[in-house]
Amino acid sequence: MFGNAPSPLLLDGRLEPGSGGVFDTLDPATGEVVGQAADARPEDLDRALAAARRAFDETDWPSDVKFRAHCLRQLRDALRRHSDELRELTIREAGAPRFLTFGAQLDGPVADLGWFADLAESYAWETDLGRAEPMGMASHRRIVREAAGVVAAITPWNFPHQINLAKVGPALAAGNTVVLKPAPDTPWCAAALGVLAAEETDLPPGVLNVVTSSDHGLGALLTADERVDLVSFTGSTATGRAVMTSAATTLKRVFLELGGKSAFIVLDDADLRAACSYAAFAGVTHAGQGCAITTRVLVPRDRYDEAAAIIAKTLARLGPGDPSDDRTVCGPLISAAQRDRVEGYLRLAVAEGGVFACGGGRPPDRPDGFWIEPTLITGLTNDSRTAREEIFGPVLVLLAHDGDDDAVRIANDSPFGLSGAVHGSPDRANAVAARLRTGTVSVNGGVWYGADVPFGGYKQSGIGREMGVAGFEEYLETKAIAEGA
Ligand code: NAD
């Protein structure tokens, strides 16, 4: 898409090089440079914000639902026209296993744009509450939903299209204007969206701005800027805390999708082999770099060793492998820094008394790029840091439970509350699922991911919901109008 040229910024409807030079984007499987991206500076961000403000305040974008739906469908169709190119880019830049690009890493979120266009057209923007006489004064009351304003969308690198589009789609459908600031590790996935929006859609200038940068500080500037009405952030819990603190100075709304340490519970009446094999597959998909991945596996105490053997055997078969290979499940980690962080947790696990049932380090046959072997840690309890903190690598911790109540207690004994999974007889598994303090739960392999399903976290996993009607309504304000009657 960019050839040998650096990818551009999208500022006020124009594709521009920006004023900060360029920075490299890498292929995490090899460590090689894929290309360069425009490196935005604060003055570029300032222009993006001015344009977004103008497009919101001075055009009929916020009120023209039909036109917005038309533009979103154009954007979806443009992304589809370029899906072969985007697929290779996503595999190369994000290290995403090819099979995932047919779902949540590309095709899924592109299709979801159509769902948000349909929702905007069918949504009840106005509710008539009818006449009443509050304090004896006859009044006709209406409730109107309208766009929140200028949205700052700040995103991570692990599922770049899914997260960029799960913000841009509903935010634009709801009538907002957007400044998208992606992670420095995946600038091309976001820049591609900017190029297609500029060249293949009727999106008016300023409605969508894409600001790639090597500087995390641009995210911080967005959270503090008075021109921003709402910050929609996905990333780590530590950064989420900084976002909320900074946004508090101007009391802007924040929507936070943060980290997790989700539990995969195997009950004593589950098919242990099938459940543990699935836990292994789910745990190291995309090298464990998914916020909702179930990285604590809870099994009945008297079957702990058997479960460890099944999971270790499955993990050994699962990779790691070249992400461009359509059989690969576990690819590379995104960067040297992320690999070093995961290695730090592997050392911590040993210091805490953990034992590697498999993996535990870098694969010897992959000297280039950023790799960690699928790893199972045994011998720890839920109060270890290894079991409590998010590692964001292909690393599972196996914990023992003493029955359904104990499994629920352990699963909920976490600062996070993003997701979970339960395997067992349907009645018991559903009863356990109902008691988990998490935003999503899979029961016996059910998949909750979809445009119409709200996704988000309890506790320190976030505030608010993304996707679904709830995710759309995050981007709306509510206005009550009462007319003397
Ligand atoms: P990160 O928090 O380091 O960065 C996320 C984004 O925030 C990037 O664009 C970054 O440039 C920006 N940023 C950094 N400092 C900032 C600041 N002070 N103010 C504003 N913006 C700032 O996260 P990451 O390493 O890119 O992604 C991994 C994390 O994201 C993991 O913790 C993972 O669990 C989380 N995640 C959560 C979800 C979810 O939906 N809950 C989804 C995917 C990833």
Short mmCIF file of C-alpha atoms and ligand atoms in Angstrom, two decimals:
data_model
loop_
_atom_site.label_atom_id
_atom_site.label_comp_id
_atom_site.label_asym_id
_atom_site.label_seq_id
_atom_site.Cartn_x
_atom_site.Cartn_y
_atom_site.Cartn_z
CA MET A 1 0.00 0.00 0.00
CA PHE A 2 2.85 2.40 0.79
CA GLY A 3 5.50 0.93 -1.57
CA ASN A 4 8.89 2.25 -0.51
CA ALA A 5 7.45 5.53 0.78
CA PRO A 6 6.75 6.19 4.46
CA SER A 7 3.10 5.91 5.44
CA PRO A 8 1.39 9.31 5.80
CA LEU A 9 -0.70 10.97 8.49
CA LEU A 10 -4.33 11.82 7.76
CA LEU A 11 -4.84 15.43 8.84
CA ASP A 12 -7.97 17.40 7.96
CA GLY A 13 -8.72 15.18 4.96
CA ARG A 14 -5.19 15.32 3.54
CA LEU A 15 -2.48 12.65 3.50
CA GLU A 16 0.67 14.36 4.76
CA PRO A 17 4.21 13.48 5.85
CA GLY A 18 3.91 15.34 9.15
CA SER A 19 6.62 17.44 10.74
CA GLY A 20 8.61 14.89 12.77
CA GLY A 21 10.37 12.81 10.13
CA VAL A 22 9.78 9.05 10.10
CA PHE A 23 10.18 6.01 12.33
CA ASP A 24 10.64 2.32 11.52
CA THR A 25 7.99 -0.34 11.78
CA LEU A 26 9.40 -3.85 12.30
CA ASP A 27 8.50 -7.41 11.41
CA PRO A 28 8.46 -9.11 14.83
CA ALA A 29 9.07 -12.53 13.29
CA THR A 30 12.45 -11.47 11.89
CA GLY A 31 13.27 -8.14 13.51
CA GLU A 32 13.66 -6.67 10.00
CA VAL A 33 12.42 -3.20 9.08
CA VAL A 34 9.14 -3.41 7.13
CA GLY A 35 9.15 0.30 6.29
CA GLN A 36 8.74 3.77 7.75
CA ALA A 37 5.80 5.72 9.11
CA ALA A 38 5.31 9.45 9.51
CA ASP A 39 6.34 10.43 13.02
CA ALA A 40 3.82 13.02 14.18
CA ARG A 41 4.77 15.76 16.60
CA PRO A 42 2.54 17.83 18.88
CA GLU A 43 1.97 20.43 16.14
CA ASP A 44 0.53 17.72 13.86
CA LEU A 45 -1.74 16.56 16.67
CA ASP A 46 -2.82 20.14 17.17
CA ARG A 47 -3.91 20.34 13.52
CA ALA A 48 -5.75 17.03 13.79
CA LEU A 49 -7.65 18.25 16.84
CA ALA A 50 -8.51 21.60 15.28
CA ALA A 51 -9.84 19.78 12.20
CA ALA A 52 -11.86 17.30 14.26
CA ARG A 53 -13.31 20.13 16.34
CA ARG A 54 -14.25 22.13 13.22
CA ALA A 55 -15.82 19.12 11.49
CA PHE A 56 -17.92 18.44 14.58
CA ASP A 57 -18.91 22.03 15.40
CA GLU A 58 -19.38 23.49 11.92
CA THR A 59 -20.67 20.75 9.62
CA ASP A 60 -23.82 18.63 9.54
CA TRP A 61 -21.83 15.39 10.04
CA PRO A 62 -23.23 14.93 13.60
CA SER A 63 -26.84 15.17 12.35
CA ASP A 64 -26.71 13.40 8.96
CA VAL A 65 -27.22 9.73 9.85
CA LYS A 66 -27.75 8.54 6.26
CA PHE A 67 -24.53 10.11 5.05
CA ARG A 68 -22.58 8.65 7.94
CA ALA A 69 -23.88 5.15 7.24
CA HIS A 70 -22.97 5.62 3.57
CA CYS A 71 -19.38 6.63 4.46
CA LEU A 72 -18.96 3.70 6.87
CA ARG A 73 -20.10 1.22 4.22
CA GLN A 74 -17.68 2.84 1.76
CA LEU A 75 -14.88 2.42 4.29
CA ARG A 76 -15.83 -1.24 4.84
CA ASP A 77 -15.90 -1.86 1.08
CA ALA A 78 -12.54 -0.13 0.56
CA LEU A 79 -10.95 -2.25 3.30
CA ARG A 80 -12.42 -5.36 1.68
CA ARG A 81 -11.06 -4.38 -1.75
CA HIS A 82 -7.59 -4.23 -0.21
CA SER A 83 -7.97 -7.21 2.11
CA ASP A 84 -5.21 -9.31 0.49
CA GLU A 85 -2.71 -6.53 0.96
CA LEU A 86 -3.97 -5.72 4.47
CA ARG A 87 -3.76 -9.40 5.44
CA GLU A 88 -0.07 -9.61 4.52
CA LEU A 89 0.58 -6.29 6.26
CA THR A 90 -1.13 -7.45 9.46
CA ILE A 91 0.84 -10.70 9.51
CA ARG A 92 4.08 -8.81 8.92
CA GLU A 93 3.60 -5.83 11.18
CA ALA A 94 1.62 -7.32 14.09
CA GLY A 95 3.01 -10.88 13.81
CA ALA A 96 -0.60 -12.07 13.68
CA PRO A 97 -1.02 -15.74 12.70
CA ARG A 98 -2.62 -15.90 9.27
CA PHE A 99 -5.68 -17.86 10.47
CA LEU A 100 -6.64 -15.00 12.81
CA THR A 101 -6.77 -12.51 9.93
CA PHE A 102 -9.84 -14.35 8.64
CA GLY A 103 -11.51 -13.45 11.94
CA ALA A 104 -10.75 -10.92 14.67
CA GLN A 105 -7.47 -9.67 13.19
CA LEU A 106 -9.03 -8.29 9.97
CA ASP A 107 -12.11 -9.68 8.23
CA GLY A 108 -14.29 -9.66 11.37
CA PRO A 109 -13.83 -5.99 12.34
CA VAL A 110 -14.05 -4.84 8.71
CA ALA A 111 -17.46 -6.53 8.37
CA ASP A 112 -18.50 -5.01 11.72
CA LEU A 113 -18.41 -1.52 10.18
CA GLY A 114 -21.56 -2.52 8.29
CA TRP A 115 -23.23 -3.54 11.53
CA PHE A 116 -22.59 -0.10 13.02
CA ALA A 117 -23.88 1.60 9.84
CA ASP A 118 -27.10 -0.46 10.11
CA LEU A 119 -27.41 0.32 13.80
CA ALA A 120 -27.07 4.08 13.23
CA GLU A 121 -29.90 3.91 10.69
CA SER A 122 -32.25 1.88 12.88
CA TYR A 123 -31.39 3.48 16.22
CA ALA A 124 -34.10 5.32 18.18
CA TRP A 125 -32.39 8.72 18.35
CA GLU A 126 -35.39 10.29 19.99
CA THR A 127 -37.83 9.00 22.62
CA ASP A 128 -41.11 10.78 23.26
CA LEU A 129 -41.90 10.72 26.99
CA GLY A 130 -45.23 12.45 26.39
CA ARG A 131 -46.94 15.12 28.48
CA ALA A 132 -46.62 15.58 32.20
CA GLU A 133 -47.21 18.38 34.70
CA PRO A 134 -44.11 18.62 36.88
CA MET A 135 -44.77 21.25 39.59
CA GLY A 136 -48.10 21.93 37.89
CA MET A 137 -46.54 23.11 34.60
CA ALA A 138 -47.74 21.24 31.50
CA SER A 139 -44.76 20.01 29.52
CA HIS A 140 -44.07 17.79 26.55
CA ARG A 141 -40.82 15.87 27.14
CA ARG A 142 -38.46 14.28 24.65
CA ILE A 143 -35.15 12.46 25.18
CA VAL A 144 -32.64 12.97 22.38
CA ARG A 145 -29.42 11.01 21.94
CA GLU A 146 -26.61 12.83 20.16
CA ALA A 147 -22.89 12.49 19.51
CA ALA A 148 -20.46 13.16 22.36
CA GLY A 149 -18.17 15.34 20.20
CA VAL A 150 -14.48 14.91 19.42
CA VAL A 151 -13.22 11.42 20.29
CA ALA A 152 -9.57 10.63 20.97
CA ALA A 153 -9.08 6.95 20.11
CA ILE A 154 -5.85 5.59 21.59
CA THR A 155 -5.05 2.00 20.68
CA PRO A 156 -2.53 -0.83 21.30
CA TRP A 157 -0.71 -3.07 18.82
CA ASN A 158 -2.01 -6.56 19.53
CA PHE A 159 -5.23 -6.57 17.43
CA PRO A 160 -4.68 -3.32 15.52
CA HIS A 161 -7.60 -3.44 13.07
CA GLN A 162 -10.05 -4.88 15.57
CA ILE A 163 -9.36 -2.22 18.15
CA ASN A 164 -8.99 0.72 15.72
CA LEU A 165 -12.25 -0.17 13.97
CA ALA A 166 -14.16 -1.03 17.16
CA LYS A 167 -13.60 2.60 18.14
CA VAL A 168 -13.70 4.40 14.78
CA GLY A 169 -16.80 2.47 13.58
CA PRO A 170 -19.23 3.22 16.42
CA ALA A 171 -17.76 6.67 17.11
CA LEU A 172 -18.36 7.79 13.51
CA ALA A 173 -21.71 5.99 13.29
CA ALA A 174 -22.81 7.93 16.37
CA GLY A 175 -21.85 11.27 14.75
CA ASN A 176 -18.56 12.03 16.44
CA THR A 177 -15.32 13.10 14.82
CA VAL A 178 -12.17 11.14 15.66
CA VAL A 179 -8.45 11.51 16.15
CA LEU A 180 -6.93 8.01 16.07
CA LYS A 181 -3.54 7.56 17.70
CA PRO A 182 -2.34 3.98 17.26
CA ALA A 183 0.52 2.23 19.08
CA PRO A 184 4.03 2.96 17.78
CA ASP A 185 4.49 -0.77 17.02
CA THR A 186 1.73 -1.00 14.38
CA PRO A 187 1.57 2.36 12.55
CA TRP A 188 0.97 0.91 9.10
CA CYS A 189 -2.25 -0.90 10.04
CA ALA A 190 -3.68 2.45 11.17
CA ALA A 191 -2.14 4.48 8.35
CA ALA A 192 -3.75 2.11 5.82
CA LEU A 193 -7.13 3.01 7.31
CA GLY A 194 -6.29 6.71 6.87
CA VAL A 195 -5.22 6.27 3.25
CA LEU A 196 -8.36 4.34 2.31
CA ALA A 197 -10.60 6.80 4.17
CA ALA A 198 -9.00 9.69 2.25
CA GLU A 199 -8.84 8.07 -1.18
CA GLU A 200 -11.87 5.78 -1.36
CA THR A 201 -14.60 7.31 0.78
CA ASP A 202 -16.62 10.52 1.01
CA LEU A 203 -15.64 11.11 4.65
CA PRO A 204 -15.42 14.91 4.95
CA PRO A 205 -12.13 16.55 5.99
CA GLY A 206 -11.51 16.43 9.72
CA VAL A 207 -14.05 13.70 10.51
CA LEU A 208 -11.31 11.04 10.80
CA ASN A 209 -7.69 11.93 11.50
CA VAL A 210 -4.90 9.35 11.88
CA VAL A 211 -1.79 10.41 13.75
CA THR A 212 1.01 7.82 13.87
CA SER A 213 3.92 8.58 16.17
CA SER A 214 6.83 6.93 17.93
CA ASP A 215 6.07 9.18 20.89
CA HIS A 216 3.66 7.87 23.56
CA GLY A 217 3.49 11.49 24.75
CA LEU A 218 1.03 12.30 21.96
CA GLY A 219 -1.46 10.00 23.69
CA ALA A 220 -0.95 11.92 26.91
CA LEU A 221 -1.52 15.23 25.08
CA LEU A 222 -4.83 13.93 23.73
CA THR A 223 -6.07 13.00 27.20
CA ALA A 224 -5.38 16.52 28.52
CA ASP A 225 -6.59 18.60 25.57
CA GLU A 226 -9.75 20.64 26.13
CA ARG A 227 -10.91 20.09 22.56
CA VAL A 228 -11.40 16.37 23.24
CA ASP A 229 -14.81 15.38 24.66
CA LEU A 230 -14.22 11.67 25.14
CA VAL A 231 -11.14 9.46 25.34
CA SER A 232 -11.63 5.90 24.12
CA PHE A 233 -8.56 4.00 25.26
CA THR A 234 -7.41 0.40 24.96
CA GLY A 235 -4.14 -0.64 26.49
CA SER A 236 -2.52 -1.66 29.73
CA THR A 237 -4.09 -1.03 33.12
CA ALA A 238 -1.09 1.12 34.12
CA THR A 239 -1.56 3.44 31.13
CA GLY A 240 -5.33 3.40 31.63
CA ARG A 241 -4.79 4.78 35.10
CA ALA A 242 -2.63 7.59 33.66
CA VAL A 243 -5.30 8.32 31.03
CA MET A 244 -8.04 8.60 33.64
CA THR A 245 -5.92 10.81 35.89
CA SER A 246 -5.02 13.15 33.06
CA ALA A 247 -8.57 13.30 31.71
CA ALA A 248 -9.82 14.25 35.18
CA THR A 249 -8.30 17.73 34.92
CA THR A 250 -10.82 18.64 32.21
CA LEU A 251 -13.45 16.14 33.43
CA LYS A 252 -13.75 14.54 30.03
CA ARG A 253 -15.41 11.19 29.63
CA VAL A 254 -13.15 8.14 29.52
CA PHE A 255 -13.84 4.72 28.15
CA LEU A 256 -11.18 2.18 29.14
CA GLU A 257 -10.47 -1.34 27.85
CA LEU A 258 -7.56 -2.61 29.90
CA GLY A 259 -5.66 -5.72 30.90
CA GLY A 260 -6.71 -9.12 32.17
CA LYS A 261 -5.65 -12.36 33.82
CA SER A 262 -8.64 -14.47 32.97
CA ALA A 263 -9.39 -17.93 34.35
CA PHE A 264 -10.13 -21.09 32.37
CA ILE A 265 -12.02 -23.35 34.79
CA VAL A 266 -12.20 -27.09 34.25
CA LEU A 267 -14.84 -28.63 36.52
CA ASP A 268 -14.53 -32.20 37.78
CA ASP A 269 -17.25 -33.46 35.43
CA ALA A 270 -15.63 -31.98 32.30
CA ASP A 271 -13.85 -33.99 29.63
CA LEU A 272 -10.38 -33.21 31.02
CA ARG A 273 -8.47 -34.04 27.84
CA ALA A 274 -10.68 -31.97 25.54
CA ALA A 275 -10.89 -29.02 27.96
CA CYS A 276 -7.15 -28.90 28.69
CA SER A 277 -6.24 -29.21 25.00
CA TYR A 278 -8.56 -26.30 24.26
CA ALA A 279 -7.10 -24.28 27.16
CA ALA A 280 -3.63 -24.76 25.67
CA PHE A 281 -4.76 -23.64 22.21
CA ALA A 282 -6.68 -20.62 23.54
CA GLY A 283 -3.84 -19.61 25.85
CA VAL A 284 -1.05 -19.28 23.29
CA THR A 285 -2.98 -18.05 20.25
CA HIS A 286 -1.16 -14.97 18.90
CA ALA A 287 1.57 -15.72 21.47
CA GLY A 288 -0.86 -14.94 24.28
CA GLN A 289 -1.06 -11.29 23.25
CA GLY A 290 -4.77 -10.86 23.77
CA CYS A 291 -6.29 -9.06 26.73
CA ALA A 292 -9.11 -11.61 27.12
CA ILE A 293 -6.93 -14.70 26.80
CA THR A 294 -7.47 -17.20 29.63
CA THR A 295 -3.99 -17.53 31.13
CA ARG A 296 -4.87 -19.04 34.52
CA VAL A 297 -5.99 -22.63 34.06
CA LEU A 298 -7.88 -24.02 37.08
CA VAL A 299 -8.21 -27.82 37.26
CA PRO A 300 -9.44 -30.27 39.95
CA ARG A 301 -6.63 -30.85 42.47
CA ASP A 302 -6.68 -34.65 42.12
CA ARG A 303 -6.16 -34.38 38.36
CA TYR A 304 -3.50 -31.66 38.41
CA ASP A 305 -0.61 -33.80 37.10
CA GLU A 306 -2.75 -35.35 34.39
CA ALA A 307 -3.89 -31.88 33.27
CA ALA A 308 -0.30 -30.59 33.27
CA ALA A 309 0.76 -33.45 31.01
CA ILE A 310 -2.08 -32.83 28.52
CA ILE A 311 -1.46 -29.09 28.34
CA ALA A 312 2.32 -29.45 28.05
CA LYS A 313 1.96 -31.99 25.25
CA THR A 314 -0.48 -29.75 23.35
CA LEU A 315 1.70 -26.65 23.80
CA ALA A 316 4.74 -28.49 22.50
CA ARG A 317 2.79 -29.24 19.32
CA LEU A 318 1.55 -25.67 18.95
CA GLY A 319 4.68 -23.86 18.01
CA PRO A 320 5.94 -21.29 17.90
CA GLY A 321 5.69 -20.89 14.16
CA ASP A 322 5.99 -18.49 11.25
CA PRO A 323 2.84 -16.29 11.36
CA SER A 324 2.50 -16.37 7.57
CA ASP A 325 1.97 -20.15 7.71
CA ASP A 326 -1.76 -20.88 7.84
CA ARG A 327 -1.20 -23.67 10.42
CA THR A 328 0.52 -21.39 12.93
CA VAL A 329 -1.28 -20.62 16.19
CA CYS A 330 1.54 -19.05 18.24
CA GLY A 331 3.66 -16.47 16.41
CA PRO A 332 6.22 -13.98 17.74
CA LEU A 333 5.92 -11.34 20.43
CA ILE A 334 5.57 -7.81 19.10
CA SER A 335 8.95 -6.40 20.16
CA ALA A 336 12.22 -7.00 21.96
CA ALA A 337 10.83 -4.99 24.88
CA GLN A 338 7.77 -7.25 25.14
CA ARG A 339 9.93 -10.38 24.92
CA ASP A 340 12.20 -9.02 27.67
CA ARG A 341 9.16 -8.29 29.82
CA VAL A 342 7.88 -11.85 29.40
CA GLU A 343 11.33 -13.25 30.20
CA GLY A 344 11.28 -11.17 33.37
CA TYR A 345 8.06 -12.95 34.37
CA LEU A 346 9.59 -16.34 33.58
CA ARG A 347 12.46 -15.54 35.98
CA LEU A 348 9.94 -14.34 38.55
CA ALA A 349 7.97 -17.59 38.22
CA VAL A 350 11.09 -19.62 39.04
CA ALA A 351 11.91 -17.33 41.97
CA GLU A 352 8.39 -17.88 43.29
CA GLY A 353 8.85 -21.67 43.19
CA GLY A 354 7.22 -22.35 39.82
CA VAL A 355 8.31 -25.19 37.53
CA PHE A 356 8.15 -25.18 33.71
CA ALA A 357 6.16 -28.20 32.53
CA CYS A 358 7.18 -27.09 29.03
CA GLY A 359 8.84 -24.07 27.42
CA GLY A 360 10.34 -21.43 29.66
CA GLY A 361 12.50 -19.42 27.28
CA ARG A 362 13.40 -18.46 23.72
CA PRO A 363 13.14 -21.18 21.06
CA PRO A 364 16.71 -22.11 20.08
CA ASP A 365 15.89 -22.39 16.38
CA ARG A 366 14.69 -18.76 16.06
CA PRO A 367 17.64 -16.46 16.72
CA ASP A 368 16.04 -13.49 14.88
CA GLY A 369 12.83 -11.72 15.81
CA PHE A 370 11.11 -11.79 19.18
CA TRP A 371 10.09 -15.27 20.30
CA ILE A 372 9.14 -17.16 23.45
CA GLU A 373 8.20 -20.85 23.56
CA PRO A 374 4.68 -21.78 24.64
CA THR A 375 5.14 -22.24 28.38
CA LEU A 376 3.21 -23.93 31.19
CA ILE A 377 4.08 -23.01 34.77
CA THR A 378 3.09 -25.45 37.53
CA GLY A 379 3.55 -25.50 41.29
CA LEU A 380 2.27 -21.99 42.05
CA THR A 381 -0.80 -20.74 43.90
CA ASN A 382 -3.11 -17.87 43.01
CA ASP A 383 -1.36 -15.49 45.41
CA SER A 384 1.89 -15.55 43.43
CA ARG A 385 2.62 -12.49 41.30
CA THR A 386 2.95 -14.81 38.31
CA ALA A 387 -0.72 -15.76 38.78
CA ARG A 388 -1.93 -12.23 39.50
CA GLU A 389 -0.18 -10.01 36.95
CA GLU A 390 -0.73 -9.81 33.22
CA ILE A 391 2.23 -11.34 31.34
CA PHE A 392 0.97 -10.85 27.75
CA GLY A 393 2.96 -13.74 26.36
CA PRO A 394 2.41 -17.46 25.58
CA VAL A 395 2.58 -18.34 29.25
CA LEU A 396 -0.06 -20.29 31.20
CA VAL A 397 -0.19 -20.86 34.95
CA LEU A 398 -1.81 -24.09 36.15
CA LEU A 399 -3.69 -23.81 39.46
CA ALA A 400 -5.52 -26.46 41.50
CA HIS A 401 -9.10 -26.04 42.77
CA ASP A 402 -11.18 -28.03 45.29
CA GLY A 403 -14.60 -27.93 43.63
CA ASP A 404 -16.94 -25.38 42.04
CA ASP A 405 -17.06 -22.91 44.94
CA ASP A 406 -13.30 -22.92 45.28
CA ALA A 407 -12.87 -22.44 41.52
CA VAL A 408 -15.19 -19.40 41.59
CA ARG A 409 -13.31 -18.00 44.60
CA ILE A 410 -9.91 -18.36 42.88
CA ALA A 411 -11.15 -17.03 39.53
CA ASN A 412 -12.61 -13.93 41.19
CA ASP A 413 -9.56 -13.40 43.41
CA SER A 414 -7.89 -11.15 40.84
CA PRO A 415 -7.51 -7.41 40.37
CA PHE A 416 -8.85 -7.95 36.84
CA GLY A 417 -12.28 -8.99 35.57
CA LEU A 418 -12.16 -9.13 31.80
CA SER A 419 -13.09 -12.64 30.69
CA GLY A 420 -13.24 -16.30 31.61
CA ALA A 421 -14.13 -19.80 30.46
CA VAL A 422 -15.84 -22.74 32.15
CA HIS A 423 -15.93 -26.38 31.03
CA GLY A 424 -18.16 -28.97 32.66
CA SER A 425 -21.72 -30.31 32.57
CA PRO A 426 -23.97 -27.52 31.20
CA ASP A 427 -25.92 -26.81 34.40
CA ARG A 428 -22.89 -26.61 36.64
CA ALA A 429 -20.79 -24.75 34.08
CA ASN A 430 -23.52 -22.14 33.59
CA ALA A 431 -23.95 -21.78 37.36
CA VAL A 432 -20.22 -21.13 37.73
CA ALA A 433 -20.25 -18.69 34.78
CA ALA A 434 -23.03 -16.71 36.46
CA ARG A 435 -20.84 -16.19 39.53
CA LEU A 436 -17.74 -14.90 37.69
CA ARG A 437 -17.06 -11.17 38.06
CA THR A 438 -16.02 -10.64 34.44
CA GLY A 439 -17.39 -8.89 31.37
CA THR A 440 -17.45 -11.98 29.16
CA VAL A 441 -17.53 -15.75 29.81
CA SER A 442 -17.30 -18.69 27.45
CA VAL A 443 -19.15 -21.85 28.51
CA ASN A 444 -18.01 -25.14 26.95
CA GLY A 445 -16.27 -23.44 24.04
CA GLY A 446 -18.92 -20.80 23.22
CA VAL A 447 -17.56 -17.73 21.40
CA TRP A 448 -18.74 -14.36 22.68
CA TYR A 449 -16.89 -12.24 20.10
CA GLY A 450 -19.14 -10.40 17.62
CA ALA A 451 -20.25 -6.93 16.48
CA ASP A 452 -23.46 -7.22 18.52
CA VAL A 453 -21.78 -8.41 21.72
CA PRO A 454 -20.61 -5.81 24.26
CA PHE A 455 -17.07 -6.45 25.42
CA GLY A 456 -15.31 -4.98 28.44
CA GLY A 457 -14.12 -5.47 31.95
CA TYR A 458 -15.11 -5.43 35.59
CA LYS A 459 -12.70 -4.13 38.25
CA GLN A 460 -9.31 -2.99 36.92
CA SER A 461 -9.99 -4.38 33.45
CA GLY A 462 -11.81 -1.24 32.42
CA ILE A 463 -14.78 1.08 32.40
CA GLY A 464 -17.50 0.85 29.79
CA ARG A 465 -18.20 -1.51 26.91
CA GLU A 466 -16.97 -1.75 23.33
CA MET A 467 -19.07 -3.21 20.47
CA GLY A 468 -22.76 -3.99 20.55
CA VAL A 469 -25.45 -1.40 21.27
CA ALA A 470 -23.74 -0.63 24.60
CA GLY A 471 -20.51 0.09 22.72
CA PHE A 472 -22.32 2.46 20.35
CA GLU A 473 -24.00 4.27 23.22
CA GLU A 474 -20.62 4.95 24.86
CA TYR A 475 -20.22 7.58 22.13
CA LEU A 476 -23.53 9.35 22.79
CA GLU A 477 -24.76 12.10 25.08
CA THR A 478 -28.32 12.22 26.40
CA LYS A 479 -30.36 15.40 26.18
CA ALA A 480 -33.79 15.97 27.71
CA ILE A 481 -35.99 18.61 26.02
CA ALA A 482 -39.19 19.82 27.67
CA GLU A 483 -41.58 22.11 25.75
CA GLY A 484 -44.31 24.10 27.47
CA ALA A 485 -47.64 22.61 26.41
P1 NAD B 1 0.04 0.55 26.38
O1 NAD B 1 -0.83 0.88 27.52
O2 NAD B 1 1.51 0.60 26.57
O3 NAD B 1 -0.25 1.52 25.14
C1 NAD B 1 -1.54 1.64 24.57
C2 NAD B 1 -1.63 2.96 23.83
O4 NAD B 1 -1.53 4.02 24.78
C3 NAD B 1 -0.55 3.22 22.80
O5 NAD B 1 -1.11 3.88 21.69
C4 NAD B 1 0.41 4.15 23.54
O6 NAD B 1 1.19 4.96 22.67
C5 NAD B 1 -0.55 4.98 24.35
N1 NAD B 1 0.00 5.60 25.55
C6 NAD B 1 1.11 5.27 26.25
N2 NAD B 1 1.25 6.07 27.32
C7 NAD B 1 0.20 6.92 27.31
C8 NAD B 1 -0.25 7.96 28.18
N3 NAD B 1 0.42 8.28 29.29
N4 NAD B 1 -1.39 8.60 27.88
C9 NAD B 1 -2.11 8.27 26.79
N5 NAD B 1 -1.73 7.29 25.92
C10 NAD B 1 -0.59 6.63 26.19
O7 NAD B 1 -0.43 -0.89 25.89
P2 NAD B 1 0.20 -1.79 24.76
O8 NAD B 1 1.50 -2.34 25.27
O9 NAD B 1 0.20 -1.06 23.46
O10 NAD B 1 -0.88 -2.98 24.66
C11 NAD B 1 -0.91 -4.06 25.53
C12 NAD B 1 -1.90 -3.85 26.65
O11 NAD B 1 -3.19 -3.56 26.10
C13 NAD B 1 -2.12 -5.08 27.51
O12 NAD B 1 -2.13 -4.71 28.87
C14 NAD B 1 -3.49 -5.59 27.11
O13 NAD B 1 -4.17 -6.31 28.08
C15 NAD B 1 -4.20 -4.33 26.77
N6 NAD B 1 -5.31 -4.61 25.86
C16 NAD B 1 -6.60 -4.52 26.35
C17 NAD B 1 -7.66 -4.82 25.54
C18 NAD B 1 -9.07 -4.75 26.05
O14 NAD B 1 -9.97 -4.61 25.25
N7 NAD B 1 -9.32 -4.85 27.34
C19 NAD B 1 -7.46 -5.16 24.21
C20 NAD B 1 -6.16 -5.24 23.74
C21 NAD B 1 -5.09 -4.94 24.58
#
